[in-house]
JSON list of C-alpha atoms in Angstrom, two decimals:
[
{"chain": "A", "resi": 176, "resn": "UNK", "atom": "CA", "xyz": [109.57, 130.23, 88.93]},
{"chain": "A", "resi": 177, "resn": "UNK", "atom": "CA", "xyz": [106.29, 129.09, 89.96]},
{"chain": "A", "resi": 178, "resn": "UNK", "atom": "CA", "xyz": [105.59, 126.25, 91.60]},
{"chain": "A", "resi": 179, "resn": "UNK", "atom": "CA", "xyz": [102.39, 124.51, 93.65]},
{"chain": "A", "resi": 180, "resn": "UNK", "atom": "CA", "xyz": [102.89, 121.79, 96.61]},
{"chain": "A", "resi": 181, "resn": "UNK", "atom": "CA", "xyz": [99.13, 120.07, 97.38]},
{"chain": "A", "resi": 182, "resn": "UNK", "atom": "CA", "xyz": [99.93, 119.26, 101.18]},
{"chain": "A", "resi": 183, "resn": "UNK", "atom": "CA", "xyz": [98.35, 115.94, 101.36]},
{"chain": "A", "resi": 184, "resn": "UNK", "atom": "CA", "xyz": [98.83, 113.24, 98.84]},
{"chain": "A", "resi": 185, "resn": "UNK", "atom": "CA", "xyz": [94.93, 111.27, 100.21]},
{"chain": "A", "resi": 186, "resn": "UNK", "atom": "CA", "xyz": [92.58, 113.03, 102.37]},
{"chain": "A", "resi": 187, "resn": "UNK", "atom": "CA", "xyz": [89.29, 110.76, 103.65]},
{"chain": "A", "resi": 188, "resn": "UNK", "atom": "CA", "xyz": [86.45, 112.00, 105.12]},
{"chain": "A", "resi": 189, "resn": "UNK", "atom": "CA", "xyz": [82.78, 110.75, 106.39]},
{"chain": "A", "resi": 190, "resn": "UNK", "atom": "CA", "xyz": [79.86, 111.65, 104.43]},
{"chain": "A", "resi": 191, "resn": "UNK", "atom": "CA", "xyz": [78.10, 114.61, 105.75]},
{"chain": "A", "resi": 192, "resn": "UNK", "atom": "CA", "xyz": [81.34, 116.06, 107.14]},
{"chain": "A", "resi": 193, "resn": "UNK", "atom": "CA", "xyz": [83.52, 118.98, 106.11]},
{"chain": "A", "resi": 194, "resn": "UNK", "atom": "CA", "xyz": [86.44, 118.79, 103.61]},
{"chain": "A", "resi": 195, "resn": "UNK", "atom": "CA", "xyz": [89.73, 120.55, 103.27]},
{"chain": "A", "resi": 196, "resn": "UNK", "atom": "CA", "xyz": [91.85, 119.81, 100.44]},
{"chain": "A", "resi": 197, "resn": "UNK", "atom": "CA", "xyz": [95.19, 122.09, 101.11]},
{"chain": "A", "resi": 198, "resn": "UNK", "atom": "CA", "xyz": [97.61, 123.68, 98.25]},
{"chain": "A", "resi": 199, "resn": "UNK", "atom": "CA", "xyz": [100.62, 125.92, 98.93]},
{"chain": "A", "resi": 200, "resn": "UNK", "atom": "CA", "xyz": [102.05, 128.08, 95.65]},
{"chain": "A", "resi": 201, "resn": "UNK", "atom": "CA", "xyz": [105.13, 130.04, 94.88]},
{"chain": "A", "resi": 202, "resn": "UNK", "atom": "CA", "xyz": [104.76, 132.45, 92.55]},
{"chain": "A", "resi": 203, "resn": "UNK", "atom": "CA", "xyz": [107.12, 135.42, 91.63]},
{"chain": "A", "resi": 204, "resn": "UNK", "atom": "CA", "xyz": [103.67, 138.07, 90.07]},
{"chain": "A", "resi": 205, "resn": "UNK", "atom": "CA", "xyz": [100.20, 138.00, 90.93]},
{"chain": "A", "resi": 206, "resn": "UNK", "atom": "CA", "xyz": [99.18, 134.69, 90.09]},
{"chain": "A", "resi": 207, "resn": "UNK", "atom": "CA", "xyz": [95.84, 132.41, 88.83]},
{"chain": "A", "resi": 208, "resn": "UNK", "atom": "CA", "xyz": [95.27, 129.72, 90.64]},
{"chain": "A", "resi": 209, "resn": "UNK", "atom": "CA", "xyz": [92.63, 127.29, 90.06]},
{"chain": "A", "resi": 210, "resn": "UNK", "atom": "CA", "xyz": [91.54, 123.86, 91.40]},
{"chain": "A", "resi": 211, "resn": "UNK", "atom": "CA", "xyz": [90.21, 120.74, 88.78]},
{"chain": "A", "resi": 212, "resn": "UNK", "atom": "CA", "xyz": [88.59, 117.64, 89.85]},
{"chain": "A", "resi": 213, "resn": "UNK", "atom": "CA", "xyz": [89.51, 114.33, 87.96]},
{"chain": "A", "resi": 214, "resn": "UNK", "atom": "CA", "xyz": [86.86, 111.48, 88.47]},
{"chain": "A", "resi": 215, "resn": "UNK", "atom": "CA", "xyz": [88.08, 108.05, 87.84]},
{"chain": "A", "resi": 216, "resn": "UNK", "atom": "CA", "xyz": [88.62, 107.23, 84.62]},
{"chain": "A", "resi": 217, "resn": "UNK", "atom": "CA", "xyz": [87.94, 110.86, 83.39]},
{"chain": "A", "resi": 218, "resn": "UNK", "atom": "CA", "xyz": [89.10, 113.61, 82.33]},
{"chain": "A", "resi": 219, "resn": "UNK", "atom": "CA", "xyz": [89.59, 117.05, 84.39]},
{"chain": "A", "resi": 220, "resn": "UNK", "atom": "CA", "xyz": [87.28, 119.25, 85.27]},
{"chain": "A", "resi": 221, "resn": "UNK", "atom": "CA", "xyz": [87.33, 122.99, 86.63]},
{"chain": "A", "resi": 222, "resn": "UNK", "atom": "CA", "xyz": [85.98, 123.24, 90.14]},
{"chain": "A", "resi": 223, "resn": "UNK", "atom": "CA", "xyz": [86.88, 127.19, 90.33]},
{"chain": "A", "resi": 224, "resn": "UNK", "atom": "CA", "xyz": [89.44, 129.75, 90.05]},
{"chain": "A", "resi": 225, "resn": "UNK", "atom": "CA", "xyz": [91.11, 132.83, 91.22]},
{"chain": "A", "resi": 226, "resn": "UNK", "atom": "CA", "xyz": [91.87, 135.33, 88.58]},
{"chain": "A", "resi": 227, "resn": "UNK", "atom": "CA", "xyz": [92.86, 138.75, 91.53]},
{"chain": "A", "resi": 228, "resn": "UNK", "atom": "CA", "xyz": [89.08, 139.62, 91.82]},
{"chain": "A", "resi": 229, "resn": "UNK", "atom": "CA", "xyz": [87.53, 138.33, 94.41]},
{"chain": "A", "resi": 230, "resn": "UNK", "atom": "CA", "xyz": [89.57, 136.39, 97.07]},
{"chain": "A", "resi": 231, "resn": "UNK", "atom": "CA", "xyz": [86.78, 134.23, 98.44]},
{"chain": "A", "resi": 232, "resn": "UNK", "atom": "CA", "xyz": [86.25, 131.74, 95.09]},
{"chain": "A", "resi": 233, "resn": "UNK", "atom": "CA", "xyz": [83.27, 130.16, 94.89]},
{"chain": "A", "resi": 234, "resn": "UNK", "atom": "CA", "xyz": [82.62, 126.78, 92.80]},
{"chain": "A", "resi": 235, "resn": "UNK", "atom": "CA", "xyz": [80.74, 123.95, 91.09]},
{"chain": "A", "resi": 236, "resn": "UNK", "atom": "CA", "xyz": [79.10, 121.42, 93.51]},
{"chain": "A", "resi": 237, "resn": "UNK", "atom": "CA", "xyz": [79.41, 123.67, 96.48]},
{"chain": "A", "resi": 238, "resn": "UNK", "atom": "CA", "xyz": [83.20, 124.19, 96.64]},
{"chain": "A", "resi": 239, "resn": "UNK", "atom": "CA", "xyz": [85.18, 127.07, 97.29]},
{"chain": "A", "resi": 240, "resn": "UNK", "atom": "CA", "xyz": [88.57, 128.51, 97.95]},
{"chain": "A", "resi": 241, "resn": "UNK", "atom": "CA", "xyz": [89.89, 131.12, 99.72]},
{"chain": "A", "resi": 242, "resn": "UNK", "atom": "CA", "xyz": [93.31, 132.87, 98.04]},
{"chain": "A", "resi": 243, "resn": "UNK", "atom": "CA", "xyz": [95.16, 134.12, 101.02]},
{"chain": "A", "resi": 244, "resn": "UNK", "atom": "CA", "xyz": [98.34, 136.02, 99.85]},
{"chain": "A", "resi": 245, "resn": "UNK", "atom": "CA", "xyz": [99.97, 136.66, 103.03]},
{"chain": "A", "resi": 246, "resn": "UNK", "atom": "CA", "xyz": [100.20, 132.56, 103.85]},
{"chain": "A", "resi": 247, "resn": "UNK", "atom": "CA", "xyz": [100.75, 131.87, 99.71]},
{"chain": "A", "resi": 248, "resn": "UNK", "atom": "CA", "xyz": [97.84, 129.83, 100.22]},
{"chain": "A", "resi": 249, "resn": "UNK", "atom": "CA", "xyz": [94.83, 128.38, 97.90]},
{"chain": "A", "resi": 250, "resn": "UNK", "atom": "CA", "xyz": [92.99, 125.91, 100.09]},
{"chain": "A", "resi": 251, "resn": "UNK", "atom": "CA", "xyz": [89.70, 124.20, 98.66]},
{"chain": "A", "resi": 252, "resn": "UNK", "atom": "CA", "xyz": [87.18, 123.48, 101.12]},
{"chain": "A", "resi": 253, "resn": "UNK", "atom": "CA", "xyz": [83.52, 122.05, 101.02]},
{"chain": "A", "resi": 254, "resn": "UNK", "atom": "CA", "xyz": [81.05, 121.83, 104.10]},
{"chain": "A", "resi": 255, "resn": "UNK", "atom": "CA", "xyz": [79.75, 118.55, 104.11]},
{"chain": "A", "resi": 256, "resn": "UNK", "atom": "CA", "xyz": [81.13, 115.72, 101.82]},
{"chain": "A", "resi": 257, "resn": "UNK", "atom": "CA", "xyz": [79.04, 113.49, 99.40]},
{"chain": "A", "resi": 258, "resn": "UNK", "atom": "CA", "xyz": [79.80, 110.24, 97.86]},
{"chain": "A", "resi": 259, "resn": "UNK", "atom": "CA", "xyz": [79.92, 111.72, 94.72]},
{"chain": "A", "resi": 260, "resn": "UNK", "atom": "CA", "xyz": [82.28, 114.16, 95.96]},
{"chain": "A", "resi": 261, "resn": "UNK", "atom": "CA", "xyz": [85.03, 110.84, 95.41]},
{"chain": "A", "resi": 262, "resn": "UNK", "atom": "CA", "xyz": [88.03, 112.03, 92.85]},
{"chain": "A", "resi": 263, "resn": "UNK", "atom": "CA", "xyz": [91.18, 112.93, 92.51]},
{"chain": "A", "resi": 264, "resn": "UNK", "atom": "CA", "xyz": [92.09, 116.99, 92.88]},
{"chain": "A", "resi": 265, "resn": "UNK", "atom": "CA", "xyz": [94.95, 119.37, 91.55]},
{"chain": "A", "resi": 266, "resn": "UNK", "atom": "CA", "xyz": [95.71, 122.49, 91.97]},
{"chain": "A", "resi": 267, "resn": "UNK", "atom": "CA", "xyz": [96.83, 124.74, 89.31]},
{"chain": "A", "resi": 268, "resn": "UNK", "atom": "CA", "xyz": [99.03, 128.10, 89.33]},
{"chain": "A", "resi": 269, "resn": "UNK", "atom": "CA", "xyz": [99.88, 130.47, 86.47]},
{"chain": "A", "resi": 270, "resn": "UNK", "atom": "CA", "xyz": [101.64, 133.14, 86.76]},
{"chain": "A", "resi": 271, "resn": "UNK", "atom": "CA", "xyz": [100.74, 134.54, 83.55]},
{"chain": "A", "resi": 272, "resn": "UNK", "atom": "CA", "xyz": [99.44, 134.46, 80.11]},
{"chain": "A", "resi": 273, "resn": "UNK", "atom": "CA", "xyz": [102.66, 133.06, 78.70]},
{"chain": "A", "resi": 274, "resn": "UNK", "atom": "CA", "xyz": [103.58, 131.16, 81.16]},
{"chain": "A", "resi": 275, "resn": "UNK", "atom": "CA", "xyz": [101.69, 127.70, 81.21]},
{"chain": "A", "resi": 276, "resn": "UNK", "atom": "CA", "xyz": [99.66, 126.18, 83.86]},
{"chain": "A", "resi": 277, "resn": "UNK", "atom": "CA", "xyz": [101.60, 123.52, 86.78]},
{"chain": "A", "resi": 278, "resn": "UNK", "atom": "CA", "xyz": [99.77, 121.32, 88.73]},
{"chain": "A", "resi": 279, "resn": "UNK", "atom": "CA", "xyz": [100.36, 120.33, 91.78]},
{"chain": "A", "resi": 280, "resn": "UNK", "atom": "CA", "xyz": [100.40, 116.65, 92.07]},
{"chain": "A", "resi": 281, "resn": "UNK", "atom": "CA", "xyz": [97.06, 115.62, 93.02]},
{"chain": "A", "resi": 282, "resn": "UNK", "atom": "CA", "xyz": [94.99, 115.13, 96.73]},
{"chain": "A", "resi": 283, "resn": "UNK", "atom": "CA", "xyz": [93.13, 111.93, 96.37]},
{"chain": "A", "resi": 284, "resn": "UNK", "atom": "CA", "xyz": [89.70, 112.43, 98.42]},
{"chain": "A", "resi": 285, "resn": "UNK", "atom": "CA", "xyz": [88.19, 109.28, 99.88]},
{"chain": "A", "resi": 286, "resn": "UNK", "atom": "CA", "xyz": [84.27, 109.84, 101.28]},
{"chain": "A", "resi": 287, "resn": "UNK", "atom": "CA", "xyz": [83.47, 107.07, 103.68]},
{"chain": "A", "resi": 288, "resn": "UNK", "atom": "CA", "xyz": [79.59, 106.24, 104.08]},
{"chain": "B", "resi": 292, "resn": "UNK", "atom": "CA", "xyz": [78.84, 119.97, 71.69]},
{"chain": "B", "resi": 293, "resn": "UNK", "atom": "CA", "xyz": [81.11, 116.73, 71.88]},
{"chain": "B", "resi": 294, "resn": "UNK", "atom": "CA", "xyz": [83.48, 118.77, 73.41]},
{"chain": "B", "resi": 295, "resn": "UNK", "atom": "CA", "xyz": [87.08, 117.30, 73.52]},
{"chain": "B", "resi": 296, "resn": "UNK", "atom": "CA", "xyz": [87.67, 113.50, 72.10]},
{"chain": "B", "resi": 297, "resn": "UNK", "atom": "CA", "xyz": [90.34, 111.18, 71.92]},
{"chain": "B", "resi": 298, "resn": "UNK", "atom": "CA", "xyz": [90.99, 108.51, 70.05]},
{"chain": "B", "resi": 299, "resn": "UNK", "atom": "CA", "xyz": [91.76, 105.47, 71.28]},
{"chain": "B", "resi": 300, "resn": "UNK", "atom": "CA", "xyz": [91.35, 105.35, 74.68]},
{"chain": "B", "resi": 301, "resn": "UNK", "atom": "CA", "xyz": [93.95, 102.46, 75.14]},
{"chain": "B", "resi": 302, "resn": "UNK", "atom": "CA", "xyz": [96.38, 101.08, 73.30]},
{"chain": "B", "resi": 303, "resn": "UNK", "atom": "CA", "xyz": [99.58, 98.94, 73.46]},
{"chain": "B", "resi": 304, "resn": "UNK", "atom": "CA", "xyz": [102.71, 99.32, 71.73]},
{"chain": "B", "resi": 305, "resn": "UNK", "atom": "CA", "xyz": [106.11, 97.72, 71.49]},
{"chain": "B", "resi": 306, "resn": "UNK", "atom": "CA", "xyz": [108.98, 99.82, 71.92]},
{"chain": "B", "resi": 307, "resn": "UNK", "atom": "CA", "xyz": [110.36, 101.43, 68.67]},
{"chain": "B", "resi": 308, "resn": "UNK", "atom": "CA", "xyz": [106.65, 101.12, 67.21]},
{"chain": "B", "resi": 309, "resn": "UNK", "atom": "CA", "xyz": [105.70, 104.93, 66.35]},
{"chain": "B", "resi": 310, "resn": "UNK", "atom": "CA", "xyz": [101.38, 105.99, 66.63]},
{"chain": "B", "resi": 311, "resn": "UNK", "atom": "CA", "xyz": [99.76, 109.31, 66.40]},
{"chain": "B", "resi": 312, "resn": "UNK", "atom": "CA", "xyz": [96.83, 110.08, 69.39]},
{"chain": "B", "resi": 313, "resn": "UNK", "atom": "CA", "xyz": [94.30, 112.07, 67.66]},
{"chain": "B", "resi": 314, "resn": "UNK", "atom": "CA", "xyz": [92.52, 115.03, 69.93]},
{"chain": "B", "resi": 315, "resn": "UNK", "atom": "CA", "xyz": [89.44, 116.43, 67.91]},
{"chain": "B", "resi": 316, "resn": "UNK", "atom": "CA", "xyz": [87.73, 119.42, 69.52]},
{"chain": "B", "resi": 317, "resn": "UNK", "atom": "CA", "xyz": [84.01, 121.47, 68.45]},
{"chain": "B", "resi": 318, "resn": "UNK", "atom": "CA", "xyz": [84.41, 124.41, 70.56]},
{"chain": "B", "resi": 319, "resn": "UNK", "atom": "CA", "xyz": [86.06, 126.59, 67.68]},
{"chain": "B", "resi": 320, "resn": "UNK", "atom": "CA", "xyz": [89.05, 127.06, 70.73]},
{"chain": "B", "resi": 321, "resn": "UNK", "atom": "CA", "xyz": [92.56, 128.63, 69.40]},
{"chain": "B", "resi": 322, "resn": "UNK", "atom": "CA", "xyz": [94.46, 126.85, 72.25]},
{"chain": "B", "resi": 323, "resn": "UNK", "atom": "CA", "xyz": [95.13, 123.49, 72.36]},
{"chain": "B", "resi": 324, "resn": "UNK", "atom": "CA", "xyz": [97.64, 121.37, 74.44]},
{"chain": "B", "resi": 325, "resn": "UNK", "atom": "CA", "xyz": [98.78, 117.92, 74.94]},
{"chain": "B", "resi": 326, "resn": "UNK", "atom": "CA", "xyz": [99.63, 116.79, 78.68]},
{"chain": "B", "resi": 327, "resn": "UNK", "atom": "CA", "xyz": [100.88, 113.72, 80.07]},
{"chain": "B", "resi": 328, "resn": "UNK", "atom": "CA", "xyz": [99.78, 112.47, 83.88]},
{"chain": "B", "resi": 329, "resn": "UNK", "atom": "CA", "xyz": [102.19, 110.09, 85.22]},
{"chain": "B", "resi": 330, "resn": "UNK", "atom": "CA", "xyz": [101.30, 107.74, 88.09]},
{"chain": "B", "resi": 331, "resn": "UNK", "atom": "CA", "xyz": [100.89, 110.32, 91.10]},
{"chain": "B", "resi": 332, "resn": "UNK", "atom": "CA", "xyz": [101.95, 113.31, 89.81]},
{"chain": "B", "resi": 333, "resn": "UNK", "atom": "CA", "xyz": [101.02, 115.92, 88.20]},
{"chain": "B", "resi": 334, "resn": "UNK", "atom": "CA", "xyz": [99.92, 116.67, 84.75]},
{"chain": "B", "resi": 335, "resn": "UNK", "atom": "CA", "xyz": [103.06, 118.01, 82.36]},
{"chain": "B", "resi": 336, "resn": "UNK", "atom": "CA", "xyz": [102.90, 120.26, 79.31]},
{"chain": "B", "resi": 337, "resn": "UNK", "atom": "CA", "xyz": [104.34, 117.87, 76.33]},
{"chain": "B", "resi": 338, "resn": "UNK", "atom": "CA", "xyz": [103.23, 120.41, 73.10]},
{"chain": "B", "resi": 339, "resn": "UNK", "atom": "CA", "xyz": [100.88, 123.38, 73.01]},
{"chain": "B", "resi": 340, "resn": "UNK", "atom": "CA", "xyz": [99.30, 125.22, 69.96]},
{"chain": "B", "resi": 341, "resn": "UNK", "atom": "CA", "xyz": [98.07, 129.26, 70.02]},
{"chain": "B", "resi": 342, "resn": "UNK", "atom": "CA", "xyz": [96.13, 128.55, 66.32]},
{"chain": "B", "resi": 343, "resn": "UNK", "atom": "CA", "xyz": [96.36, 126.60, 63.26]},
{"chain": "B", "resi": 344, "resn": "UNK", "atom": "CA", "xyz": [100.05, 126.33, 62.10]},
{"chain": "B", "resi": 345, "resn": "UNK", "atom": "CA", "xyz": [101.39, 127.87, 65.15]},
{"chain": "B", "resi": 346, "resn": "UNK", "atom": "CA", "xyz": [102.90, 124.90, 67.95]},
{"chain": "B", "resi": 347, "resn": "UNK", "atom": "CA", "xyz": [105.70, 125.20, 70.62]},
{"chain": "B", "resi": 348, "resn": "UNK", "atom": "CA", "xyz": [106.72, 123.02, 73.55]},
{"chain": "B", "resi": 349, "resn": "UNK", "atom": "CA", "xyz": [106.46, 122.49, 76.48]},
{"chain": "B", "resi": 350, "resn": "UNK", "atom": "CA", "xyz": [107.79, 120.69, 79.85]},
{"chain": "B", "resi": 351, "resn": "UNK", "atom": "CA", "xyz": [108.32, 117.31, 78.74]},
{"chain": "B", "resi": 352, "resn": "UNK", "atom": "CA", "xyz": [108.39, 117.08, 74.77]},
{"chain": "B", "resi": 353, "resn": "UNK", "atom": "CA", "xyz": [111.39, 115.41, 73.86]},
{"chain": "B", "resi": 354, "resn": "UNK", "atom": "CA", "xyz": [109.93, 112.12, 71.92]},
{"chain": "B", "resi": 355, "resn": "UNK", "atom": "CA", "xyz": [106.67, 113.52, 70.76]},
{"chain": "B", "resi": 356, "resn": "UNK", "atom": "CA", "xyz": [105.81, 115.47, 67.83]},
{"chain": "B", "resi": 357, "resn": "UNK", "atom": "CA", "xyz": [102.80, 117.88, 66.95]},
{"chain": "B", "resi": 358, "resn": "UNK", "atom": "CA", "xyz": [100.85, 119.73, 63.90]},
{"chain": "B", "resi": 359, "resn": "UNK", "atom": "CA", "xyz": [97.89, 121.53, 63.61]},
{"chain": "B", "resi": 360, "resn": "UNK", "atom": "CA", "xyz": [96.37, 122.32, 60.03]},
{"chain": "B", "resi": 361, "resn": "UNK", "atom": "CA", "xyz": [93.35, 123.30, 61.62]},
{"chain": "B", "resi": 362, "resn": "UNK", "atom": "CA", "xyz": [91.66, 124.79, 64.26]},
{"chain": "B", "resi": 363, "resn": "UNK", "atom": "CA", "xyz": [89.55, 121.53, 65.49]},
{"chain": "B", "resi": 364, "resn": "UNK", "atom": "CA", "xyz": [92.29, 119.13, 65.32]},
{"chain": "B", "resi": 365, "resn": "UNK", "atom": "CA", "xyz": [95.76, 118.61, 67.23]},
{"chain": "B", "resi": 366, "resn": "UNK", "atom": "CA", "xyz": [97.03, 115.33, 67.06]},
{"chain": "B", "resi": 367, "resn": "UNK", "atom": "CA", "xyz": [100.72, 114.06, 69.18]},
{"chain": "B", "resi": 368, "resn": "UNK", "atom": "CA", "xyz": [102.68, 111.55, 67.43]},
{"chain": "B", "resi": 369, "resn": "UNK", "atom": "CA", "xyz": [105.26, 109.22, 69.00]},
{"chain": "B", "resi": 370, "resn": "UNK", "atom": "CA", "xyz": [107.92, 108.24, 67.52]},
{"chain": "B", "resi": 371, "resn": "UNK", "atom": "CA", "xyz": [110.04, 105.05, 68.28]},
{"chain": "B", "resi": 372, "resn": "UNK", "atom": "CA", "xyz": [107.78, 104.28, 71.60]},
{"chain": "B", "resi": 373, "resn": "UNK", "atom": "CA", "xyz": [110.11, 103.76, 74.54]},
{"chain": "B", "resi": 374, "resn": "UNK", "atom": "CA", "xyz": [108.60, 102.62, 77.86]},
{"chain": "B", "resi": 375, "resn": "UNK", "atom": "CA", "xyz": [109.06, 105.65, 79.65]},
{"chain": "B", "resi": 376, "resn": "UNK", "atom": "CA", "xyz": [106.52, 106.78, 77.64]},
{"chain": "B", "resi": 377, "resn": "UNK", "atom": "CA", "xyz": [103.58, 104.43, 79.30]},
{"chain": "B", "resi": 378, "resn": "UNK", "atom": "CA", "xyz": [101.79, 107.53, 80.78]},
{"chain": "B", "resi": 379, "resn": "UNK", "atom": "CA", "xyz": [98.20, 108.75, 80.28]},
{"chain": "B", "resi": 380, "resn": "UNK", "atom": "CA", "xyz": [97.72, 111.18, 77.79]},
{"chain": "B", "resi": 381, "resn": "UNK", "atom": "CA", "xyz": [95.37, 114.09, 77.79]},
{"chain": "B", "resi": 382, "resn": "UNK", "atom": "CA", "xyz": [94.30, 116.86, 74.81]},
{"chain": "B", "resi": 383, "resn": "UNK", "atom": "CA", "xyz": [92.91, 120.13, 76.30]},
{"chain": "B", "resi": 384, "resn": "UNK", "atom": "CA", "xyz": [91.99, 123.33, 74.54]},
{"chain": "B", "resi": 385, "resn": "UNK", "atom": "CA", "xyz": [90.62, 126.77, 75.76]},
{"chain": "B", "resi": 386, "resn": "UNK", "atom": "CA", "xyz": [89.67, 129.84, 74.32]},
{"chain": "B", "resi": 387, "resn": "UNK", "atom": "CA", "xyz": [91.79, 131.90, 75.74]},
{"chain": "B", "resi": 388, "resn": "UNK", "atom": "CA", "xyz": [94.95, 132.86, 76.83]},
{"chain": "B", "resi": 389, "resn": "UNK", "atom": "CA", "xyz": [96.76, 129.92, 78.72]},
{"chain": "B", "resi": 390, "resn": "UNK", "atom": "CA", "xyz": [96.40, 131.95, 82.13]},
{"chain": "B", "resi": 391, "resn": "UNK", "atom": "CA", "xyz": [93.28, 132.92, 82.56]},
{"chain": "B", "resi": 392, "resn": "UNK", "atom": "CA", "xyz": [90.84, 130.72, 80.42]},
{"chain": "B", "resi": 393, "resn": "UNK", "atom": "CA", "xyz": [89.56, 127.40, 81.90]},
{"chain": "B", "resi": 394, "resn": "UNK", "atom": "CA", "xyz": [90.62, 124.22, 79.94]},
{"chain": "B", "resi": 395, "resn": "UNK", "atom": "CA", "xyz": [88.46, 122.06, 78.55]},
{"chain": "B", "resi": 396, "resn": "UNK", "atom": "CA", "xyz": [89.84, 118.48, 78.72]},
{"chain": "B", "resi": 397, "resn": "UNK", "atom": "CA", "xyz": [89.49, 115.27, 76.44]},
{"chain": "B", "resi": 398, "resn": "UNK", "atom": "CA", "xyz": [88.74, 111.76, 78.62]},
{"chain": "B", "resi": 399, "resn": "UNK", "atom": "CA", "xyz": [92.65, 110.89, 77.88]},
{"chain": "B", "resi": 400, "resn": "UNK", "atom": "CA", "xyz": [94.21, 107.97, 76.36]},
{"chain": "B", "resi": 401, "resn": "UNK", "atom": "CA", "xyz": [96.38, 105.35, 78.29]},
{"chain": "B", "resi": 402, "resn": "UNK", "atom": "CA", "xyz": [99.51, 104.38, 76.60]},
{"chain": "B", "resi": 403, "resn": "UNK", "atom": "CA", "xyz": [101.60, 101.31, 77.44]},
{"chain": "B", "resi": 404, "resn": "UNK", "atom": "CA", "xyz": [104.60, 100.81, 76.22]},
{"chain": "B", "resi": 405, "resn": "UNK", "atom": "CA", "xyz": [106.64, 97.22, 76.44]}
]
């Protein structure tokens, strides 16, 4: 069965300074794995995801994640934090089409001015 | 596009009071789902649909009911509320398959239930 463990429940971080937002999955196949931002108040949104092309993963407001298979690893990383940058984020594993997505259960990031 | 939208986006009920949450979506997408988010977890699957007339369960749908008649709308009913049910609700849809497309999500609706 697949399963996803985000390894830190609130992460904070200065502006200007690097973020890394970790997730761990356990998958039985080749899996998609895919990382959504929630805003206060909002809906989700898809940052970026890993569909076995690429391992490097590039993303929406300069993002990205690097699926390592050896370590069962999908961490999400930025360079340097923004305000804006502020949300709640889950990480997402399916192991196929007919299997539905699970999240992980959120990494609350906190950007301090 | 409106995208995905929910109606309401809060509401209150008393338990045993029943309420449908309506999920509306203008993206002509065959797959729909219904997810609840639970203080600090996770989202979890309550109902999905592949197409019009076609709906199956998921994780957590014991208390909720589905339909879809047509493509643009799939909207969860609850039936005799119980407070366990005070979660925040979220319609998604895609346009494809479950695994590989990227969902497009509604701004949710909070449900409390006393």
């Amino acid at each position: 069965a697949q399963s996803v463990t985000q390894l830190d429940s609130h992460v904070s971080v200065s502006e200007g300074t690097p973020v890394l937002l970790r997730c761990n999955y356990s998958s039985s196949y080749s899996p998609s794995l895919f990382w959504y931002v929630q805003h206060p108040n909002k809906g989700l949104q898809l940052l970026l995801k890993y569909t076995s092309a690429a391992t490097l993963v590039k993303g929406i407001n300069g993002f990205e994640a690097e699926f390592k298979k050896s370590e069962t690893s999908f961490h999400l990383t930025k360079p340097s934090a923004h305000m804006s940058d502020a949300a709640e984020y889950f990480c997402v594993v399916s192991e196929s089409g007919n299997t539905p997505l699970v999240f992980g259960k959120g990494t609350r990031l906190s950007v301090i001015a | 596009n409106a995208g995905v939208t929910q109606t309401p986006k809060f509401r209150i009920l008393k338990i045993g009071q029943s309420m449908t949450l309506q999920c509306t979506q203008d993206m002509n997408h065959n797959y729909m789902y219904w997810y609840r988010q639970d203080p600090g977890m996770g989202l979890k699957l309550i109902y999905y649909s592949v197409g019009a007339g076609i709906t199956d369960k998921g994780e957590v749908p014991n208390g909720y009911n589905v339909s879809r008649s047509t493509t643009e709308d799939f909207p969860l009913r609850l039936e005799l509320a119980a407070p366990s049910q005070t979660s925040v609700y979220f319609c998604a849809s895609s346009y494809s398959d479950r695994g590989l497309g990227e969902q497009y999500f509604g701004p949710g609706t909070r449900l409390t239930v006393t």
